[in-house]
Amino acid sequence: MKKLLIISVLSLLFGTACTSADRNANLGAISLVSEKLVASPNDNRNYLTMTLDNGIEVILVSDPSVEKSAAALSVGVGFLQDPITQQGLAHYLEHMLFLGTERFPDTNGYSDFMSENGGMHNAYTWTNITNYMFKVNNDAYDEALERFSDFFKGPMLYPQYADKEKNAVNAEWSMRKESDYSGQFRLARKMLGGHPANRFMIGNTQTLSDKPNSNLHKETVAFYKKYYSANIMKVAMISNESIAQMANKAKKHFATIENKNIEKPKIKAKIDFSKLAKKRVHYKSNEDVKQLKLDFTIENNQHQFALKPNYFITYLLSNEMQGSPAQVLKEQGLISQLTAHASPNIYGNYGSLLVDIDLTDKGLKNRELIVATVMQYIDLIKREGIDSKYFDEIRTSLNNQFLFLEKGDEFGYVSNLAARMQDYPIKNVINAPYYYSKFDKSAIEKVLTQLSSEHLRVWYIGKDEPADSELQFYDGEYKITGIPAEEIVSWQSPSQFALQLPSVNKLLPESFAIKTNPEQAQKGVQKVYDESGLSIWHAPSERFTHQPKGSLDIYINAPDVISDINTKVAYSLWTDLFAIAQSKLQTEAVIGGMSLNLLQNVGLVLNVSGFTDKQPLLLAQALNGLRVEVSEVEFQQAVDRYRRAVINQGQQLPMHQVFGKYSKLVKSGNYDPNSLIDSAQKMSLKEFYAIQEQLLTHNQIRVFAFGNYNQGDLLGIATAVRQALPKRKKLTEYAKVQYWLPKEGETYVLQEDTELADAAVIDVAVHPIPGFAQKAAASVLARHLRNHIFETLRTEEQLAYMVGATTATIGDYSGIGIYIQTPVKDVQAIQARFDDYKQQYAKVLDELSNESFLQLKNAVMVSLKETPKNLGDEITPLINDWYKENFNFDSKELLIAGLETLTLADVQNYYRQTMLNAKAARLNVQMRGQKFKDKPFAQLPNQMRLSSVKDFYQRITFQK
């Protein structure tokens, strides 16, 4: 492993305080804070921490293998610091910073630069942080840093753009105001009374406005001048450059940010628990859910990250072993899921420890019993559960994860590092989630003392909950009552269930032996077993042969689901019931560094992944439980969950709904929501078992094994599959999803009303010629188009928060689509604007210089040629081809080849053959929000209006 540059030399060069990465730290050491930055032993990147003269702490990550460089800067200020007169100001300022600086005054300059150089950028505002990040081609890194850092030196904060960005913020709020999660979080904070967390965090045109003694622009400038100080900023950078080169860039671009020497904002206000706790919150949800939540407000103990008292407790509360609340309550048919998690600083100086529970109808009638059971289990933990054996198990699990920690995307990595730098000592920002230094009984006891009625709110969440109040800013109704004293006293009684603490996990790996080598990997994907309808393909990892991990997809393929709605519904019920039946096994697997999932495809896919040592044991147990056997009550509970899940799709963001409708239309095997619900409600348990038997005995089975497996392992998989499944009665032909065959002259329109307020449209035009050359043209066109339409319709015209362009891959064909979700225009007006915009953009594309085109093309090429960061990246193109029976495994290479010969004229012609072609096949989906229910849908020339998915299938043909 290459060593880092000597710290003292860098100190002389840059005048900074630095530290190198330590990959040999004793993970079991008692010291709570490392002397050096701790990186995973699996991480071969070079690291350096430094503090610039102006006080900014920086982490530098040098990785010669990356094709794109990235950076993030976090500021230790968030919506908790919003002035009460301008709620949402921190978020609004985040938006305003992107609209030009003194040195780069063009409001579109930053986004144009990123688009032309393969970049992406974003930002977010949360309780105590505002975080900005970008990723860009390596050769554009220096200029990107120059533009990016200028946000924090001389932003224009144009007053003339105030209304435009207010409207953008307002559209973002409008998009989320019907969200049950957002509404509940708002109510949770409202109940804190005078605490600063009781703020409207997003903001809208009402809260962000000029008021007596409060001018929005002046307060925005004042907020920036007060809080955007170098000494509460953190920077993370990653590049292919050397540490010395990166250190020079860090100083060049960030050292001149002004240090105002402010104290990092801290919240000190106390919560009045006499008013907050012992409350029952009835929340009337927009989605059809049956939920129960135990919400404990705890003191912020983020500083105890190395002692992990919250993790210890939630680990015990979430376990699925015999005697746990999850196990006993599921056994009684009261719940379908129970999870626990903690957010230690969500309210600033306070946090939250939540127990989330999904109820059955029976559980809905016994909520007090369920709450009592959880409270009684917490009491059991207090009495008997603070045991070092659980610490040993947790630490082993976390250590294993850290020892073999995989790389992620550069964009997300720097974003996470910059965020963690606000919460943890800089030396622990990488290992903080995995570092469990020692067993500290007192730290656990301190949290457990807060898990009492004195800190508790119990949430009853569902469509039929009583309500006497409405939320401000969100579509939510609620009622708050006190929890009766006698009910609280009853929690002290012995439980009627045999509660017990978890037993030892048997799936923790004991060996990390490597079973493949680079020579094997260079051979690519090989068919290693083929006998009587069971075939196995294997591909060792080429880039990560040191990882003792692997992924298995065991695909039980059968054609019935494509043509039979009952089969599709039964498979959905099957995966749900399997997850509940195997929840204990799945929990053990996660602790052991593995995952287990049963997924739908054209048949079912059993996926097992993670460390390979104990995979044979996990696979054997999963296969033996593949055929689910349930009672009539359990089956009807699954039907109810399925029905509500289908209904709740109508509560998704309208933008998500139009994409969902579009996706269902273009490929076979999909059905309309009402038909799915009708099928589920009519299905008997006998019919469900018959469909189970049909799949298990009429199929062919294919296995894709990727990673750390030898021939013995693969033969063992074949044996395990044959032994677990019943004898096959019929070998079926391999069935694949089919895609719409677009034909010139076809214009299909699906128009539906949504229960939500906003309108949404996606308008897709398909190129008449299939092939990878066309797909390559679409990828370059979309990169340019999405940036231009965003700047035009969002930034300049303030029509929406979500607006953009996308490529549309429909089997062998490709298309280009534009989309929007808007609170300000109805679908007819939006479609009219789209039609005008297409002509407007055509002129922009015609004037595009070849130099700009080559930049765009290079940006797409760099993205396609990026080396895999992890096993998941490496397997994705291979397994996608495998499912499509492309055993050449060359789809990615063919797309790259199409891109290499692409010209500007090809892209311009592609646009003319799609968006400007009146004969191009077209698919248009319109969702009319309640705000526009009295407005007409848009009518397209020669359109064929669709009444359903089935209607579409009957009109079209599918690709062969």
mmCIF file of C-alpha atoms in Angstrom, residues 38-311:
data_model
loop_
_atom_site.group_PDB
_atom_site.id
_atom_site.type_symbol
_atom_site.label_atom_id
_atom_site.label_comp_id
_atom_site.label_asym_id
_atom_site.label_seq_id
_atom_site.Cartn_x
_atom_site.Cartn_y
_atom_site.Cartn_z
ATOM 1 C CA VAL A 38 -9.032 5.702 10.313
ATOM 2 C CA ALA A 39 -9.796 4.173 6.919
ATOM 3 C CA SER A 40 -10.821 0.604 6.172
ATOM 4 C CA PRO A 41 -7.968 -1.883 5.627
ATOM 5 C CA ASN A 42 -9.796 -2.637 2.357
ATOM 6 C CA ASP A 43 -9.372 0.972 1.219
ATOM 7 C CA ASN A 44 -6.233 1.581 -0.867
ATOM 8 C CA ARG A 45 -6.862 5.292 -1.379
ATOM 9 C CA ASN A 46 -4.571 7.917 0.130
ATOM 10 C CA TYR A 47 -6.026 10.331 2.673
ATOM 11 C CA LEU A 48 -4.970 13.541 4.295
ATOM 12 C CA THR A 49 -6.696 15.816 6.778
ATOM 13 C CA MET A 50 -5.719 19.439 6.982
ATOM 14 C CA THR A 51 -6.904 22.696 8.502
ATOM 15 C CA LEU A 52 -6.583 25.767 6.301
ATOM 16 C CA ASP A 53 -5.436 29.070 7.710
ATOM 17 C CA ASN A 54 -9.029 30.326 7.768
ATOM 18 C CA GLY A 55 -10.169 27.416 9.928
ATOM 19 C CA ILE A 56 -11.802 25.133 7.343
ATOM 20 C CA GLU A 57 -11.168 21.468 8.052
ATOM 21 C CA VAL A 58 -10.513 19.452 4.899
ATOM 22 C CA ILE A 59 -10.328 15.771 4.044
ATOM 23 C CA LEU A 60 -8.465 14.927 0.863
ATOM 24 C CA VAL A 61 -8.891 11.560 -0.843
ATOM 25 C CA SER A 62 -6.511 10.620 -3.647
ATOM 26 C CA ASP A 63 -7.677 7.751 -5.852
ATOM 27 C CA PRO A 64 -5.849 7.355 -9.188
ATOM 28 C CA SER A 65 -8.613 5.051 -10.469
ATOM 29 C CA VAL A 66 -11.454 7.606 -10.485
ATOM 30 C CA GLU A 67 -12.598 9.153 -13.774
ATOM 31 C CA LYS A 68 -14.529 11.893 -12.019
ATOM 32 C CA SER A 69 -13.511 14.201 -9.185
ATOM 33 C CA ALA A 70 -15.869 15.477 -6.527
ATOM 34 C CA ALA A 71 -16.076 17.890 -3.633
ATOM 35 C CA ALA A 72 -18.522 18.837 -0.914
ATOM 36 C CA LEU A 73 -18.703 21.717 1.511
ATOM 37 C CA SER A 74 -20.945 21.653 4.554
ATOM 38 C CA VAL A 75 -21.863 24.608 6.729
ATOM 39 C CA GLY A 76 -22.827 23.990 10.343
ATOM 40 C CA VAL A 77 -26.117 25.844 10.077
ATOM 41 C CA GLY A 78 -29.602 24.688 9.132
ATOM 42 C CA PHE A 79 -33.269 25.379 9.595
ATOM 43 C CA LEU A 80 -32.884 25.399 13.391
ATOM 44 C CA GLN A 81 -31.274 28.807 12.885
ATOM 45 C CA ASP A 82 -34.049 30.224 10.674
ATOM 46 C CA PRO A 83 -35.350 33.563 11.932
ATOM 47 C CA ILE A 84 -38.916 33.107 13.119
ATOM 48 C CA THR A 85 -39.980 35.865 10.721
ATOM 49 C CA GLN A 86 -38.566 34.035 7.659
ATOM 50 C CA GLN A 87 -39.072 30.324 8.189
ATOM 51 C CA GLY A 88 -37.361 28.287 5.486
ATOM 52 C CA LEU A 89 -34.618 30.895 5.035
ATOM 53 C CA ALA A 90 -31.667 28.484 5.337
ATOM 54 C CA HIS A 91 -33.210 26.369 2.573
ATOM 55 C CA TYR A 92 -34.021 29.422 0.463
ATOM 56 C CA LEU A 93 -30.438 30.672 0.781
ATOM 57 C CA GLU A 94 -29.193 27.269 -0.392
ATOM 58 C CA HIS A 95 -31.221 27.812 -3.584
ATOM 59 C CA MET A 96 -30.020 31.388 -4.054
ATOM 60 C CA LEU A 97 -26.340 30.505 -3.870
ATOM 61 C CA PHE A 98 -26.503 28.646 -7.185
ATOM 62 C CA LEU A 99 -27.614 31.767 -9.086
ATOM 63 C CA GLY A 100 -24.284 33.331 -9.868
ATOM 64 C CA THR A 101 -21.369 34.952 -8.082
ATOM 65 C CA GLU A 102 -19.376 38.124 -8.513
ATOM 66 C CA ARG A 103 -16.790 36.334 -10.663
ATOM 67 C CA PHE A 104 -19.339 34.114 -12.450
ATOM 68 C CA PRO A 105 -22.517 36.220 -12.593
ATOM 69 C CA ASP A 106 -24.434 34.123 -15.155
ATOM 70 C CA THR A 107 -27.329 32.447 -13.315
ATOM 71 C CA ASN A 108 -27.023 29.398 -15.596
ATOM 72 C CA GLY A 109 -23.228 29.360 -15.708
ATOM 73 C CA TYR A 110 -22.617 26.769 -12.992
ATOM 74 C CA SER A 111 -25.202 24.265 -14.214
ATOM 75 C CA ASP A 112 -24.131 24.718 -17.859
ATOM 76 C CA PHE A 113 -20.521 24.104 -16.910
ATOM 77 C CA MET A 114 -21.426 20.942 -15.007
ATOM 78 C CA SER A 115 -23.539 19.609 -17.844
ATOM 79 C CA GLU A 116 -20.808 20.174 -20.413
ATOM 80 C CA ASN A 117 -18.187 18.488 -18.251
ATOM 81 C CA GLY A 118 -19.971 15.338 -17.171
ATOM 82 C CA GLY A 119 -20.941 16.867 -13.872
ATOM 83 C CA MET A 120 -23.769 16.726 -11.418
ATOM 84 C CA HIS A 121 -24.466 18.957 -8.450
ATOM 85 C CA ASN A 122 -26.890 19.271 -5.588
ATOM 86 C CA ALA A 123 -27.379 20.570 -2.073
ATOM 87 C CA TYR A 124 -29.635 19.985 0.911
ATOM 88 C CA THR A 125 -30.615 21.753 4.110
ATOM 89 C CA TRP A 126 -31.402 19.910 7.331
ATOM 90 C CA THR A 127 -31.752 20.753 10.991
ATOM 91 C CA ASN A 128 -28.173 21.807 11.686
ATOM 92 C CA ILE A 129 -26.397 21.562 8.338
ATOM 93 C CA THR A 130 -26.445 22.884 4.790
ATOM 94 C CA ASN A 131 -24.430 20.683 2.460
ATOM 95 C CA TYR A 132 -23.316 21.438 -1.121
ATOM 96 C CA MET A 133 -21.681 18.915 -3.444
ATOM 97 C CA PHE A 134 -20.645 18.262 -7.043
ATOM 98 C CA LYS A 135 -18.935 15.676 -9.264
ATOM 99 C CA VAL A 136 -17.218 16.481 -12.585
ATOM 100 C CA ASN A 137 -14.779 15.088 -15.143
ATOM 101 C CA ASN A 138 -11.219 15.068 -13.809
ATOM 102 C CA ASP A 139 -9.930 17.546 -16.371
ATOM 103 C CA ALA A 140 -12.544 20.114 -15.301
ATOM 104 C CA TYR A 141 -11.920 19.788 -11.567
ATOM 105 C CA ASP A 142 -9.909 22.958 -11.051
ATOM 106 C CA GLU A 143 -12.440 25.216 -12.748
ATOM 107 C CA ALA A 144 -15.307 23.413 -11.014
ATOM 108 C CA LEU A 145 -13.679 24.084 -7.633
ATOM 109 C CA GLU A 146 -13.186 27.735 -8.617
ATOM 110 C CA ARG A 147 -16.849 28.149 -9.493
ATOM 111 C CA PHE A 148 -18.044 26.106 -6.513
ATOM 112 C CA SER A 149 -15.915 27.830 -3.877
ATOM 113 C CA ASP A 150 -17.029 31.226 -5.151
ATOM 114 C CA PHE A 151 -20.524 30.526 -3.746
ATOM 115 C CA PHE A 152 -18.966 31.005 -0.308
ATOM 116 C CA LYS A 153 -17.001 34.117 -1.177
ATOM 117 C CA GLY A 154 -19.126 36.373 -3.356
ATOM 118 C CA PRO A 155 -22.617 35.137 -4.185
ATOM 119 C CA MET A 156 -24.715 37.671 -6.040
ATOM 120 C CA LEU A 157 -27.934 36.855 -4.159
ATOM 121 C CA TYR A 158 -29.742 38.782 -6.855
ATOM 122 C CA PRO A 159 -32.774 40.552 -5.356
ATOM 123 C CA GLN A 160 -34.484 40.353 -8.763
ATOM 124 C CA TYR A 161 -34.392 36.547 -8.483
ATOM 125 C CA ALA A 162 -35.992 36.518 -5.048
ATOM 126 C CA ASP A 163 -39.497 35.872 -6.351
ATOM 127 C CA LYS A 164 -38.282 33.209 -8.775
ATOM 128 C CA GLU A 165 -36.467 31.207 -6.116
ATOM 129 C CA LYS A 166 -39.323 31.689 -3.671
ATOM 130 C CA ASN A 167 -41.529 30.071 -6.272
ATOM 131 C CA ALA A 168 -39.046 27.226 -6.680
ATOM 132 C CA VAL A 169 -39.018 26.665 -2.922
ATOM 133 C CA ASN A 170 -42.795 26.923 -2.895
ATOM 134 C CA ALA A 171 -43.031 24.259 -5.629
ATOM 135 C CA GLU A 172 -40.750 21.991 -3.598
ATOM 136 C CA TRP A 173 -43.007 22.455 -0.576
ATOM 137 C CA SER A 174 -46.136 21.897 -2.667
ATOM 138 C CA MET A 175 -44.636 18.656 -3.927
ATOM 139 C CA ARG A 176 -44.273 17.364 -0.367
ATOM 140 C CA LYS A 177 -47.182 18.891 1.506
ATOM 141 C CA GLU A 178 -49.353 15.780 1.149
ATOM 142 C CA SER A 179 -46.573 13.483 2.372
ATOM 143 C CA ASP A 180 -47.506 11.655 5.557
ATOM 144 C CA TYR A 181 -43.856 11.519 6.634
ATOM 145 C CA SER A 182 -43.458 15.287 6.236
ATOM 146 C CA GLY A 183 -46.724 15.938 8.059
ATOM 147 C CA GLN A 184 -45.820 13.707 10.984
ATOM 148 C CA PHE A 185 -42.360 15.230 11.279
ATOM 149 C CA ARG A 186 -43.923 18.694 11.269
ATOM 150 C CA LEU A 187 -46.377 17.712 14.020
ATOM 151 C CA ALA A 188 -43.634 16.050 16.061
ATOM 152 C CA ARG A 189 -41.714 19.335 16.024
ATOM 153 C CA LYS A 190 -44.809 21.444 16.613
ATOM 154 C CA MET A 191 -45.356 19.556 19.856
ATOM 155 C CA LEU A 192 -41.960 20.816 21.062
ATOM 156 C CA GLY A 193 -43.550 24.215 21.687
ATOM 157 C CA GLY A 194 -41.037 27.045 21.909
ATOM 158 C CA HIS A 195 -38.053 24.876 21.002
ATOM 159 C CA PRO A 196 -36.227 26.070 17.832
ATOM 160 C CA ALA A 197 -36.953 22.747 16.116
ATOM 161 C CA ASN A 198 -40.544 23.997 15.854
ATOM 162 C CA ARG A 199 -39.929 25.694 12.519
ATOM 163 C CA PHE A 200 -41.396 25.261 9.043
ATOM 164 C CA MET A 201 -38.216 23.932 7.490
ATOM 165 C CA ILE A 202 -38.904 24.033 3.719
ATOM 166 C CA GLY A 203 -40.534 27.436 3.434
ATOM 167 C CA ASN A 204 -43.072 28.741 0.919
ATOM 168 C CA THR A 205 -44.224 32.043 -0.539
ATOM 169 C CA GLN A 206 -46.135 32.773 2.665
ATOM 170 C CA THR A 207 -43.269 32.358 5.120
ATOM 171 C CA LEU A 208 -40.603 33.711 2.776
ATOM 172 C CA SER A 209 -41.927 37.188 2.152
ATOM 173 C CA ASP A 210 -41.521 40.791 3.116
ATOM 174 C CA LYS A 211 -43.220 41.560 6.417
ATOM 175 C CA PRO A 212 -43.285 44.459 8.830
ATOM 176 C CA ASN A 213 -39.748 44.748 10.232
ATOM 177 C CA SER A 214 -38.564 41.792 8.140
ATOM 178 C CA ASN A 215 -37.369 42.155 4.548
ATOM 179 C CA LEU A 216 -36.631 38.807 2.871
ATOM 180 C CA HIS A 217 -33.636 39.948 0.838
ATOM 181 C CA LYS A 218 -32.037 41.823 3.725
ATOM 182 C CA GLU A 219 -32.523 38.851 6.062
ATOM 183 C CA THR A 220 -31.083 36.505 3.444
ATOM 184 C CA VAL A 221 -27.958 38.608 3.099
ATOM 185 C CA ALA A 222 -27.710 38.967 6.890
ATOM 186 C CA PHE A 223 -28.073 35.203 7.376
ATOM 187 C CA TYR A 224 -25.297 34.563 4.862
ATOM 188 C CA LYS A 225 -23.004 37.153 6.410
ATOM 189 C CA LYS A 226 -23.611 35.843 9.896
ATOM 190 C CA TYR A 227 -23.382 32.094 9.448
ATOM 191 C CA TYR A 228 -21.402 31.369 6.290
ATOM 192 C CA SER A 229 -18.084 31.501 8.083
ATOM 193 C CA ALA A 230 -15.042 29.387 7.253
ATOM 194 C CA ASN A 231 -14.558 28.173 10.806
ATOM 195 C CA ILE A 232 -17.866 26.234 10.759
ATOM 196 C CA MET A 233 -17.324 24.854 7.253
ATOM 197 C CA LYS A 234 -16.013 21.404 6.366
ATOM 198 C CA VAL A 235 -14.694 20.305 2.967
ATOM 199 C CA ALA A 236 -14.215 16.846 1.486
ATOM 200 C CA MET A 237 -12.454 16.323 -1.849
ATOM 201 C CA ILE A 238 -11.717 13.251 -3.962
ATOM 202 C CA SER A 239 -9.742 13.132 -7.198
ATOM 203 C CA ASN A 240 -7.271 11.124 -9.259
ATOM 204 C CA GLU A 241 -4.635 13.696 -8.403
ATOM 205 C CA SER A 242 -1.906 13.274 -5.805
ATOM 206 C CA ILE A 243 -2.381 14.456 -2.251
ATOM 207 C CA ALA A 244 0.064 17.304 -2.846
ATOM 208 C CA GLN A 245 -1.854 18.516 -5.901
ATOM 209 C CA MET A 246 -5.150 18.309 -4.056
ATOM 210 C CA ALA A 247 -3.754 20.148 -1.060
ATOM 211 C CA ASN A 248 -2.686 22.973 -3.366
ATOM 212 C CA LYS A 249 -6.208 23.122 -4.812
ATOM 213 C CA ALA A 250 -7.794 23.123 -1.357
ATOM 214 C CA LYS A 251 -5.690 26.090 -0.313
ATOM 215 C CA LYS A 252 -6.147 27.891 -3.641
ATOM 216 C CA HIS A 253 -9.912 27.671 -3.675
ATOM 217 C CA PHE A 254 -11.067 27.468 -0.052
ATOM 218 C CA ALA A 255 -8.463 29.279 2.056
ATOM 219 C CA THR A 256 -9.781 32.687 0.969
ATOM 220 C CA ILE A 257 -13.304 32.088 2.300
ATOM 221 C CA GLU A 258 -13.809 34.589 5.089
ATOM 222 C CA ASN A 259 -13.405 33.392 8.655
ATOM 223 C CA LYS A 260 -15.786 35.385 10.834
ATOM 224 C CA ASN A 261 -14.699 33.413 13.926
ATOM 225 C CA ILE A 262 -18.275 32.710 14.927
ATOM 226 C CA GLU A 263 -19.286 30.148 17.482
ATOM 227 C CA LYS A 264 -20.889 27.142 15.825
ATOM 228 C CA PRO A 265 -24.631 27.470 16.448
ATOM 229 C CA LYS A 266 -25.859 25.277 19.255
ATOM 230 C CA ILE A 267 -29.363 24.732 20.524
ATOM 231 C CA LYS A 268 -29.692 25.026 24.287
ATOM 232 C CA ALA A 269 -33.437 25.415 24.741
ATOM 233 C CA LYS A 270 -35.025 22.864 27.049
ATOM 234 C CA ILE A 271 -38.094 20.823 26.201
ATOM 235 C CA ASP A 272 -40.949 20.855 28.695
ATOM 236 C CA PHE A 273 -41.583 17.123 28.949
ATOM 237 C CA SER A 274 -44.612 17.685 31.158
ATOM 238 C CA LYS A 275 -46.322 19.060 28.043
ATOM 239 C CA LEU A 276 -44.683 16.797 25.466
ATOM 240 C CA ALA A 277 -44.703 13.306 26.949
ATOM 241 C CA LYS A 278 -47.388 10.832 27.976
ATOM 242 C CA LYS A 279 -49.325 11.807 24.864
ATOM 243 C CA ARG A 280 -51.243 9.737 22.346
ATOM 244 C CA VAL A 281 -51.151 11.283 18.882
ATOM 245 C CA HIS A 282 -53.902 10.267 16.475
ATOM 246 C CA TYR A 283 -52.661 11.100 12.980
ATOM 247 C CA LYS A 284 -55.124 10.847 10.097
ATOM 248 C CA SER A 285 -52.959 9.683 7.211
ATOM 249 C CA ASN A 286 -53.401 10.330 3.508
ATOM 250 C CA GLU A 287 -52.140 6.862 2.671
ATOM 251 C CA ASP A 288 -54.083 3.795 3.750
ATOM 252 C CA VAL A 289 -51.790 2.565 6.506
ATOM 253 C CA LYS A 290 -52.156 0.882 9.902
ATOM 254 C CA GLN A 291 -49.207 2.001 11.955
ATOM 255 C CA LEU A 292 -48.172 2.386 15.542
ATOM 256 C CA LYS A 293 -45.135 4.326 16.667
ATOM 257 C CA LEU A 294 -43.441 4.646 20.031
ATOM 258 C CA ASP A 295 -41.555 7.931 19.886
ATOM 259 C CA PHE A 296 -39.059 8.559 22.703
ATOM 260 C CA THR A 297 -37.424 11.997 22.834
ATOM 261 C CA ILE A 298 -33.904 11.576 24.195
ATOM 262 C CA GLU A 299 -30.952 13.819 24.946
ATOM 263 C CA ASN A 300 -28.522 14.291 22.079
ATOM 264 C CA ASN A 301 -25.745 11.759 22.655
ATOM 265 C CA GLN A 302 -24.077 11.999 19.238
ATOM 266 C CA HIS A 303 -20.742 12.479 21.013
ATOM 267 C CA GLN A 304 -21.010 8.904 22.289
ATOM 268 C CA PHE A 305 -20.796 7.450 18.763
ATOM 269 C CA ALA A 306 -17.916 5.201 19.839
ATOM 270 C CA LEU A 307 -19.982 3.763 22.706
ATOM 271 C CA LYS A 308 -23.128 3.291 20.586
ATOM 272 C CA PRO A 309 -25.732 3.084 23.367
ATOM 273 C CA ASN A 310 -28.563 3.833 20.918
ATOM 274 C CA TYR A 311 -27.381 1.136 18.517
#
